[in-house]
Short mmCIF file of C-alpha atoms in Angstrom, two decimals:
data_model
loop_
_atom_site.label_atom_id
_atom_site.label_comp_id
_atom_site.label_asym_id
_atom_site.label_seq_id
_atom_site.Cartn_x
_atom_site.Cartn_y
_atom_site.Cartn_z
CA MET A 262 -44.47 -15.74 103.78
CA HIS A 263 -46.60 -15.83 100.16
CA LYS A 264 -48.31 -18.38 100.00
CA ILE A 265 -46.62 -20.49 97.03
CA LEU A 266 -43.10 -20.48 98.89
CA GLU A 267 -45.23 -22.07 102.16
CA THR A 268 -46.35 -24.48 99.78
CA TYR A 269 -43.06 -25.87 99.55
CA ILE A 270 -41.91 -26.47 103.73
CA PRO A 271 -43.18 -29.76 103.18
CA ILE A 272 -41.16 -30.05 100.26
CA ALA A 273 -38.14 -28.54 102.68
CA GLU A 274 -39.31 -30.38 105.16
CA VAL A 275 -39.19 -33.69 103.70
CA ILE A 276 -36.29 -33.75 101.58
CA ALA A 277 -34.20 -32.78 105.55
CA LYS A 278 -35.37 -35.61 106.53
CA THR A 279 -34.88 -37.98 103.81
CA PHE A 280 -31.19 -37.03 103.48
CA GLY A 281 -30.45 -36.61 107.93
CA GLN A 282 -28.67 -33.75 109.69
CA ASP A 283 -25.71 -32.92 106.94
CA CYS A 284 -28.97 -31.71 105.04
CA GLU A 285 -29.37 -28.22 105.02
CA VAL A 286 -32.91 -27.10 103.12
CA VAL A 287 -33.58 -23.05 102.51
CA VAL A 288 -36.14 -20.90 101.38
CA HIS A 289 -36.23 -18.31 99.22
CA ASP A 290 -37.78 -14.96 98.67
CA LEU A 291 -36.80 -12.78 96.13
CA THR A 292 -39.17 -10.08 95.94
CA VAL A 293 -37.38 -9.21 98.98
CA PRO A 294 -33.47 -9.65 97.51
CA GLN A 295 -31.74 -8.42 100.40
CA ASN A 296 -33.39 -10.33 102.78
CA SER A 297 -34.32 -13.85 101.08
CA VAL A 298 -33.71 -15.97 103.80
CA VAL A 299 -37.21 -16.82 104.91
CA TYR A 300 -37.10 -20.81 106.41
CA THR A 301 -34.58 -23.19 107.05
CA VAL A 302 -34.45 -27.07 108.31
CA ASN A 303 -30.89 -28.36 109.50
CA ASN A 304 -29.27 -24.56 109.10
CA HIS A 305 -26.50 -25.49 111.43
CA VAL A 306 -24.88 -26.62 108.60
CA THR A 307 -23.93 -23.28 106.24
CA GLY A 308 -25.92 -20.79 109.60
CA ARG A 309 -28.16 -19.69 107.13
CA LYS A 310 -30.61 -17.31 109.13
CA VAL A 311 -34.65 -16.29 108.03
CA GLY A 312 -33.29 -12.88 107.57
CA GLN A 313 -29.98 -13.03 105.73
CA SER A 314 -29.80 -13.02 101.56
CA PHE A 315 -29.04 -15.24 98.85
CA ASP A 316 -25.47 -15.94 98.32
CA HIS A 317 -24.96 -18.03 95.49
CA LEU A 318 -28.08 -17.64 93.32
CA ILE A 319 -25.66 -15.35 90.54
CA THR A 320 -22.87 -16.89 90.48
CA GLU A 321 -22.72 -20.51 91.03
CA VAL A 322 -26.72 -20.77 90.01
CA LEU A 323 -27.60 -18.59 86.54
CA LEU A 324 -23.58 -18.06 85.52
CA SER A 325 -23.27 -21.56 85.78
CA GLN A 326 -22.52 -24.06 82.94
CA ASN A 327 -24.92 -26.44 84.33
CA PHE A 328 -28.43 -23.84 85.07
CA THR A 329 -31.06 -25.30 82.74
CA ASN A 330 -34.65 -25.31 83.40
CA ASP A 331 -34.39 -22.64 86.31
CA PHE A 332 -32.16 -25.24 88.39
CA SER A 333 -28.45 -25.46 88.94
CA ALA A 334 -27.41 -29.00 90.56
CA ASN A 335 -24.30 -30.61 92.13
CA TYR A 336 -22.82 -27.21 92.24
CA TYR A 337 -19.67 -26.86 95.50
CA PHE A 338 -18.82 -24.27 97.84
CA GLN A 339 -17.09 -24.40 100.55
CA THR A 340 -17.36 -22.89 103.94
CA GLU A 341 -15.72 -20.07 105.88
CA ASP A 342 -14.61 -22.92 107.94
CA GLY A 343 -13.19 -25.24 104.98
CA ARG A 344 -16.09 -27.75 104.43
CA MET A 345 -16.89 -28.65 100.83
CA ILE A 346 -20.97 -28.04 100.78
CA LYS A 347 -22.92 -29.98 97.76
CA SER A 348 -25.63 -27.74 97.08
CA SER A 349 -28.37 -27.62 93.97
CA THR A 350 -31.40 -24.55 93.89
CA LEU A 351 -34.48 -24.36 92.82
CA LEU A 352 -36.07 -21.27 91.21
CA ILE A 353 -40.03 -20.99 92.15
CA ARG A 354 -42.68 -19.22 89.44
CA ASP A 355 -45.76 -17.28 90.79
CA GLN A 356 -48.69 -17.63 88.12
CA GLU A 357 -47.64 -15.29 86.50
CA LYS A 358 -44.03 -17.39 85.57
CA LYS A 359 -41.43 -14.08 87.18
CA VAL A 360 -39.53 -15.92 89.28
CA MET A 361 -40.49 -15.08 93.01
CA GLY A 362 -38.34 -17.26 95.06
CA ALA A 363 -35.83 -20.44 95.37
CA LEU A 364 -35.45 -23.78 96.97
CA CYS A 365 -32.07 -24.70 98.14
CA ILE A 366 -30.11 -27.81 99.14
CA ASN A 367 -27.12 -27.53 100.67
CA VAL A 368 -25.32 -30.73 101.72
CA ASP A 369 -21.79 -31.69 103.87
CA THR A 370 -19.99 -33.11 101.84
CA THR A 371 -16.97 -34.12 105.22
CA ALA A 372 -18.82 -37.15 106.09
CA ILE A 373 -18.40 -38.68 102.61
CA THR A 374 -15.09 -37.10 102.44
CA GLU A 375 -13.79 -39.51 105.41
CA ASN A 376 -15.55 -42.37 104.49
CA ILE A 377 -13.39 -41.74 100.44
CA ASN A 378 -10.41 -41.04 101.68
CA TRP A 379 -10.64 -44.05 104.53
CA LEU A 380 -11.78 -45.75 101.82
CA SER A 381 -8.29 -45.13 98.44
CA LYS A 382 -6.29 -46.20 101.27
CA MET A 383 -7.39 -49.16 101.62
CA ILE A 384 -7.22 -50.04 96.61
CA PRO A 385 -4.94 -47.86 94.05
CA ALA A 386 -7.10 -44.65 93.56
CA ASN A 387 -6.84 -40.95 92.88
CA PRO A 388 -7.47 -38.52 95.17
CA ASN A 389 -10.47 -37.41 95.25
CA GLN A 390 -11.68 -34.19 93.17
CA PHE A 391 -14.52 -32.29 94.05
CA PRO A 392 -16.16 -30.86 90.54
CA LYS A 393 -14.37 -27.42 89.93
CA PRO A 394 -17.41 -24.34 88.62
CA VAL A 395 -17.44 -25.44 84.85
CA PRO A 396 -17.79 -21.04 83.14
CA LYS A 397 -21.31 -20.83 81.47
CA GLN A 398 -20.49 -20.45 77.20
CA GLU A 399 -22.34 -18.13 76.17
CA ASN A 400 -25.81 -18.78 74.83
CA LEU A 401 -28.56 -15.94 73.82
CA SER A 402 -32.07 -17.17 74.29
CA GLU A 403 -30.41 -18.63 78.17
CA MET A 404 -28.84 -15.38 78.22
CA GLU A 405 -31.50 -13.42 77.71
CA HIS A 406 -33.06 -16.27 80.42
CA ILE A 407 -30.74 -14.95 82.90
CA ARG A 408 -31.29 -10.70 82.26
CA GLU A 409 -34.51 -11.31 82.96
CA ILE A 410 -34.79 -12.51 85.80
CA ALA A 411 -32.04 -10.08 86.39
CA ASP A 412 -33.72 -7.33 85.82
CA GLU A 413 -36.15 -8.26 88.43
CA LEU A 414 -33.63 -8.98 91.07
CA ILE A 415 -33.05 -5.06 90.44
CA ASP A 416 -36.39 -3.91 90.14
CA LYS A 417 -36.55 -5.67 93.54
CA ILE A 418 -33.01 -4.32 95.23
CA ILE A 419 -34.68 -1.00 94.53
CA GLY A 420 -37.64 -1.00 95.42
CA ASP A 421 -40.00 1.75 94.64
CA LYS A 422 -39.22 4.53 96.85
CA PRO A 423 -39.28 8.17 94.30
CA LEU A 424 -35.62 8.57 92.87
CA GLU A 425 -35.88 12.28 94.10
CA LYS A 426 -35.78 11.17 97.38
CA LEU A 427 -32.90 8.52 96.43
CA ARG A 428 -30.00 9.57 98.80
CA ARG A 429 -26.18 8.82 97.27
CA ASP A 430 -25.66 7.06 100.21
CA GLU A 431 -29.23 5.31 99.99
CA LYS A 432 -28.40 4.23 96.32
CA VAL A 433 -24.15 3.40 97.45
CA GLU A 434 -26.09 1.17 98.88
CA MET A 435 -28.31 -0.19 97.04
CA ILE A 436 -25.13 -0.61 94.11
CA ARG A 437 -23.14 -2.12 96.55
CA PHE A 438 -25.09 -5.26 97.17
CA MET A 439 -25.53 -5.60 94.53
CA GLU A 440 -22.04 -5.55 93.54
CA GLU A 441 -21.51 -8.07 96.65
CA LYS A 442 -24.17 -10.66 94.74
CA GLY A 443 -22.65 -10.50 91.95
CA VAL A 444 -25.55 -8.68 90.05
CA PHE A 445 -22.74 -7.49 87.15
CA LEU A 446 -21.28 -10.38 86.27
CA ILE A 447 -24.49 -10.22 83.76
CA ARG A 448 -24.35 -8.18 80.35
CA GLY A 449 -26.72 -5.62 80.73
CA THR A 450 -26.83 -5.00 83.72
CA ILE A 451 -25.02 -1.55 84.52
CA ASP A 452 -27.33 -0.24 82.07
CA LYS A 453 -30.18 -1.36 84.37
CA VAL A 454 -29.25 0.17 87.37
CA ALA A 455 -27.91 3.13 86.84
CA GLU A 456 -31.30 3.90 84.07
CA LYS A 457 -34.02 2.77 86.91
CA LEU A 458 -31.58 4.84 89.25
CA ASN A 459 -31.88 7.91 87.05
CA ILE A 460 -27.33 8.24 86.77
CA SER A 461 -25.17 7.17 84.36
CA LYS A 462 -23.25 4.15 83.59
CA VAL A 463 -20.31 6.67 84.32
CA THR A 464 -21.22 6.91 88.15
CA VAL A 465 -22.64 3.24 88.63
CA TYR A 466 -18.19 2.39 87.89
CA SER A 467 -17.66 5.14 90.10
CA TYR A 468 -19.68 3.63 92.40
CA ILE A 469 -18.38 0.26 92.44
CA GLU A 470 -14.86 1.51 92.09
CA GLU A 471 -15.22 3.41 95.62
CA ILE A 472 -17.41 0.68 96.50
CA LYS A 473 -14.32 -2.36 96.32
CA GLY A 474 -11.99 0.99 97.36
CA LYS A 475 -13.14 0.29 101.22
CA SER A 476 -12.74 -2.79 100.78
CA SER A 477 -9.66 -3.12 99.92
CA SER A 478 -9.17 -0.65 102.93
CA SER A 479 -11.13 -2.60 105.60
CA GLU A 480 -8.88 -5.20 104.58
CA LYS A 481 -6.30 -4.12 105.59
CA VAL A 482 -6.52 -2.41 108.37
CA VAL A 483 -8.43 -5.61 109.86
#
Protein backbone atom coordinates (compact mmCIF):
# COMPACT_ATOMS: atom_id res chain seq x y z
CA MET A 1 0.00 0.00 0.00
CA HIS A 2 1.21 3.51 -0.83
CA LYS A 3 2.52 5.39 2.22
CA ILE A 4 0.03 8.23 1.68
CA LEU A 5 -2.84 5.73 1.85
CA GLU A 6 -1.36 4.11 4.95
CA THR A 7 -1.81 7.41 6.80
CA TYR A 8 -5.57 7.09 6.25
CA ILE A 9 -5.84 3.73 8.03
CA PRO A 10 -5.95 5.25 11.56
CA ILE A 11 -8.52 7.75 10.28
CA ALA A 12 -10.64 4.89 8.92
CA GLU A 13 -10.37 3.04 12.23
CA VAL A 14 -11.30 6.03 14.41
CA ILE A 15 -14.32 6.88 12.22
CA ALA A 16 -15.57 3.30 12.41
CA LYS A 17 -15.06 3.10 16.17
CA THR A 18 -16.78 6.47 16.69
CA PHE A 19 -19.93 5.56 14.76
CA GLY A 20 -20.06 1.83 15.55
CA GLN A 21 -20.77 -1.40 13.73
CA ASP A 22 -23.19 0.17 11.25
CA CYS A 23 -20.38 2.38 9.88
CA GLU A 24 -18.07 0.93 7.22
CA VAL A 25 -14.94 2.76 6.07
CA VAL A 26 -13.10 1.85 2.86
CA VAL A 27 -9.74 3.05 1.53
CA HIS A 28 -9.25 2.89 -2.26
CA ASP A 29 -6.05 3.00 -4.30
CA LEU A 30 -7.25 4.55 -7.57
CA THR A 31 -3.91 3.95 -9.28
CA VAL A 32 -5.21 0.38 -9.70
CA PRO A 33 -8.91 1.01 -10.52
CA GLN A 34 -9.82 -2.63 -11.21
CA ASN A 35 -8.64 -3.66 -7.71
CA SER A 36 -8.89 -0.36 -5.85
CA VAL A 37 -10.02 -1.54 -2.38
CA VAL A 38 -6.92 -1.80 -0.16
CA TYR A 39 -8.41 -1.50 3.34
CA THR A 40 -11.82 -1.92 4.99
CA VAL A 41 -13.33 -1.60 8.47
CA ASN A 42 -16.76 -3.10 9.31
CA ASN A 43 -17.05 -4.42 5.77
CA HIS A 44 -20.17 -6.40 6.68
CA VAL A 45 -22.14 -3.21 5.92
CA THR A 46 -21.75 -3.52 2.13
CA GLY A 47 -19.47 -6.55 1.85
CA ARG A 48 -16.56 -4.60 0.36
CA LYS A 49 -13.40 -6.72 0.19
CA VAL A 50 -9.75 -5.95 -0.45
CA GLY A 51 -9.05 -6.42 -4.16
CA GLN A 52 -12.49 -5.32 -5.36
CA SER A 53 -13.08 -2.22 -7.47
CA PHE A 54 -14.96 1.03 -6.76
CA ASP A 55 -18.73 1.17 -7.39
CA HIS A 56 -20.14 4.68 -6.94
CA LEU A 57 -17.14 6.95 -7.53
CA ILE A 58 -18.34 8.33 -10.85
CA THR A 59 -22.13 8.02 -10.76
CA GLU A 60 -22.74 9.20 -7.19
CA VAL A 61 -19.63 11.30 -6.46
CA LEU A 62 -18.01 12.96 -9.50
CA LEU A 63 -21.34 13.55 -11.26
CA SER A 64 -23.21 14.61 -8.11
CA GLN A 65 -24.40 18.17 -7.58
CA ASN A 66 -22.81 17.96 -4.12
CA PHE A 67 -19.29 17.16 -5.38
CA THR A 68 -16.99 20.04 -4.43
CA ASN A 69 -13.52 20.47 -2.91
CA ASP A 70 -12.72 16.83 -3.76
CA PHE A 71 -15.55 15.30 -1.70
CA SER A 72 -19.23 14.44 -1.86
CA ALA A 73 -21.09 13.99 1.43
CA ASN A 74 -24.37 12.31 2.36
CA TYR A 75 -25.45 10.60 -0.85
CA TYR A 76 -27.49 7.38 -0.73
CA PHE A 77 -27.45 4.03 -2.49
CA GLN A 78 -29.23 0.73 -1.93
CA THR A 79 -27.67 -2.68 -1.31
CA GLU A 80 -28.82 -5.79 -3.15
CA ASP A 81 -30.82 -6.84 -0.09
CA GLY A 82 -32.66 -3.51 0.00
CA ARG A 83 -30.82 -1.65 2.79
CA MET A 84 -30.33 2.10 2.36
CA ILE A 85 -26.71 3.22 2.80
CA LYS A 86 -25.73 6.81 3.56
CA SER A 87 -22.32 7.48 2.08
CA SER A 88 -19.59 10.12 1.83
CA THR A 89 -16.43 10.01 -0.29
CA LEU A 90 -13.22 12.05 -0.08
CA LEU A 91 -10.62 11.96 -2.86
CA ILE A 92 -6.97 11.54 -1.84
CA ARG A 93 -4.21 13.26 -3.81
CA ASP A 94 -0.46 12.60 -3.96
CA GLN A 95 2.38 15.12 -3.65
CA GLU A 96 1.84 16.16 -7.27
CA LYS A 97 -1.86 16.86 -6.58
CA LYS A 98 -2.99 13.93 -8.72
CA VAL A 99 -5.90 11.80 -7.50
CA MET A 100 -4.48 8.52 -6.23
CA GLY A 101 -7.07 7.25 -3.75
CA ALA A 102 -10.35 7.74 -1.93
CA LEU A 103 -11.74 7.40 1.58
CA CYS A 104 -15.36 6.19 1.64
CA ILE A 105 -17.71 6.12 4.64
CA ASN A 106 -20.82 3.93 4.36
CA VAL A 107 -23.48 3.99 7.10
CA ASP A 108 -26.27 1.39 7.21
CA THR A 109 -29.43 3.40 7.97
CA THR A 110 -31.59 0.36 8.78
CA ALA A 111 -31.62 0.86 12.56
CA ILE A 112 -32.15 4.61 12.19
CA THR A 113 -35.01 4.05 9.75
CA GLU A 114 -36.69 1.53 12.05
CA ASN A 115 -36.57 4.02 14.93
CA ILE A 116 -37.89 6.83 12.73
CA ASN A 117 -40.74 4.63 11.52
CA TRP A 118 -41.59 3.71 15.12
CA LEU A 119 -41.55 7.37 16.18
CA SER A 120 -43.65 8.38 13.18
CA LYS A 121 -46.45 6.20 14.52
CA MET A 122 -46.44 8.21 17.74
CA ILE A 123 -46.71 11.66 16.13
CA PRO A 124 -48.44 13.05 13.01
CA ALA A 125 -45.67 13.13 10.39
CA ASN A 126 -45.03 12.25 6.77
CA PRO A 127 -43.31 8.93 5.99
CA ASN A 128 -39.55 9.29 5.95
CA GLN A 129 -38.22 10.07 2.46
CA PHE A 130 -34.60 9.53 1.54
CA PRO A 131 -33.12 12.25 -0.66
CA LYS A 132 -32.14 11.21 -4.18
CA PRO A 133 -28.90 12.32 -5.84
CA VAL A 134 -29.40 15.60 -7.72
CA PRO A 135 -28.02 15.58 -11.30
CA LYS A 136 -24.97 17.78 -11.54
CA GLN A 137 -25.50 21.06 -13.40
CA GLU A 138 -23.09 21.86 -16.21
CA ASN A 139 -20.22 24.03 -14.95
CA LEU A 140 -17.17 24.45 -17.16
CA SER A 141 -14.55 24.63 -14.40
CA GLU A 142 -16.09 21.75 -12.45
CA MET A 143 -16.47 19.60 -15.58
CA GLU A 144 -12.83 20.25 -16.48
CA HIS A 145 -11.87 19.12 -12.97
CA ILE A 146 -13.98 15.96 -13.35
CA ARG A 147 -12.59 15.18 -16.82
CA GLU A 148 -9.07 15.49 -15.41
CA ILE A 149 -9.88 12.84 -12.78
CA ALA A 150 -11.57 10.63 -15.41
CA ASP A 151 -8.53 10.91 -17.70
CA GLU A 152 -6.27 9.75 -14.87
CA LEU A 153 -8.56 6.77 -14.22
CA ILE A 154 -8.57 5.87 -17.92
CA ASP A 155 -4.77 6.02 -18.02
CA LYS A 156 -4.54 3.67 -15.03
CA ILE A 157 -7.16 1.24 -16.45
CA ILE A 158 -5.42 0.98 -19.83
CA GLY A 159 -1.94 0.83 -18.26
CA ASP A 160 1.43 0.90 -20.01
CA LYS A 161 1.21 -2.24 -22.13
CA PRO A 162 2.23 -1.47 -25.77
CA LEU A 163 -0.89 -1.02 -27.94
CA GLU A 164 0.40 -3.42 -30.59
CA LYS A 165 0.43 -6.17 -27.95
CA LEU A 166 -3.16 -5.56 -26.80
CA ARG A 167 -5.57 -8.18 -28.13
CA ARG A 168 -9.10 -7.26 -29.16
CA ASP A 169 -10.60 -9.11 -26.18
CA GLU A 170 -8.32 -7.14 -23.82
CA LYS A 171 -9.53 -3.86 -25.28
CA VAL A 172 -13.15 -4.99 -25.03
CA GLU A 173 -12.63 -5.98 -21.37
CA MET A 174 -11.15 -2.54 -20.55
CA ILE A 175 -14.12 -0.84 -22.22
CA ARG A 176 -16.54 -3.20 -20.43
CA PHE A 177 -15.01 -2.22 -17.09
CA MET A 178 -15.23 1.50 -17.92
CA GLU A 179 -18.82 1.17 -19.15
CA GLU A 180 -19.80 -0.74 -15.99
CA LYS A 181 -18.21 1.89 -13.73
CA GLY A 182 -19.86 4.84 -15.51
CA VAL A 183 -16.71 6.32 -17.05
CA PHE A 184 -18.52 7.05 -20.34
CA LEU A 185 -21.12 9.18 -18.55
CA ILE A 186 -18.46 11.91 -18.47
CA ARG A 187 -18.28 13.97 -21.65
CA GLY A 188 -15.17 13.45 -23.74
CA THR A 189 -14.13 10.11 -22.26
CA ILE A 190 -14.96 8.11 -25.41
CA ASP A 191 -12.60 10.36 -27.40
CA LYS A 192 -9.93 9.86 -24.73
CA VAL A 193 -10.31 6.05 -24.76
CA ALA A 194 -10.29 5.92 -28.58
CA GLU A 195 -7.10 7.98 -28.63
CA LYS A 196 -5.39 5.91 -25.89
CA LEU A 197 -6.28 2.58 -27.56
CA ASN A 198 -5.53 3.91 -31.07
CA ILE A 199 -8.98 2.97 -32.34
CA SER A 200 -11.84 5.04 -33.75
CA LYS A 201 -14.78 6.39 -31.75
CA VAL A 202 -17.01 4.20 -33.92
CA THR A 203 -15.07 1.14 -32.76
CA VAL A 204 -15.47 2.17 -29.11
CA TYR A 205 -19.22 2.56 -29.64
CA SER A 206 -19.41 -0.84 -31.37
CA TYR A 207 -17.59 -2.46 -28.44
CA ILE A 208 -20.04 -0.84 -26.00
CA GLU A 209 -23.01 -2.12 -28.02
CA GLU A 210 -21.43 -5.58 -28.12
CA ILE A 211 -20.97 -5.51 -24.34
CA LYS A 212 -24.56 -4.34 -23.75
CA GLY A 213 -25.82 -7.06 -26.10
CA LYS A 214 -23.99 -9.79 -24.20
CA SER A 215 -25.23 -8.39 -20.88
CA SER A 216 -28.83 -8.35 -22.14
CA SER A 217 -28.58 -11.93 -23.43
CA SER A 218 -27.13 -13.07 -20.08
CA GLU A 219 -30.01 -11.50 -18.17
CA LYS A 220 -32.58 -13.23 -20.40
CA VAL A 221 -30.92 -16.60 -19.83
CA VAL A 222 -31.00 -16.11 -16.07
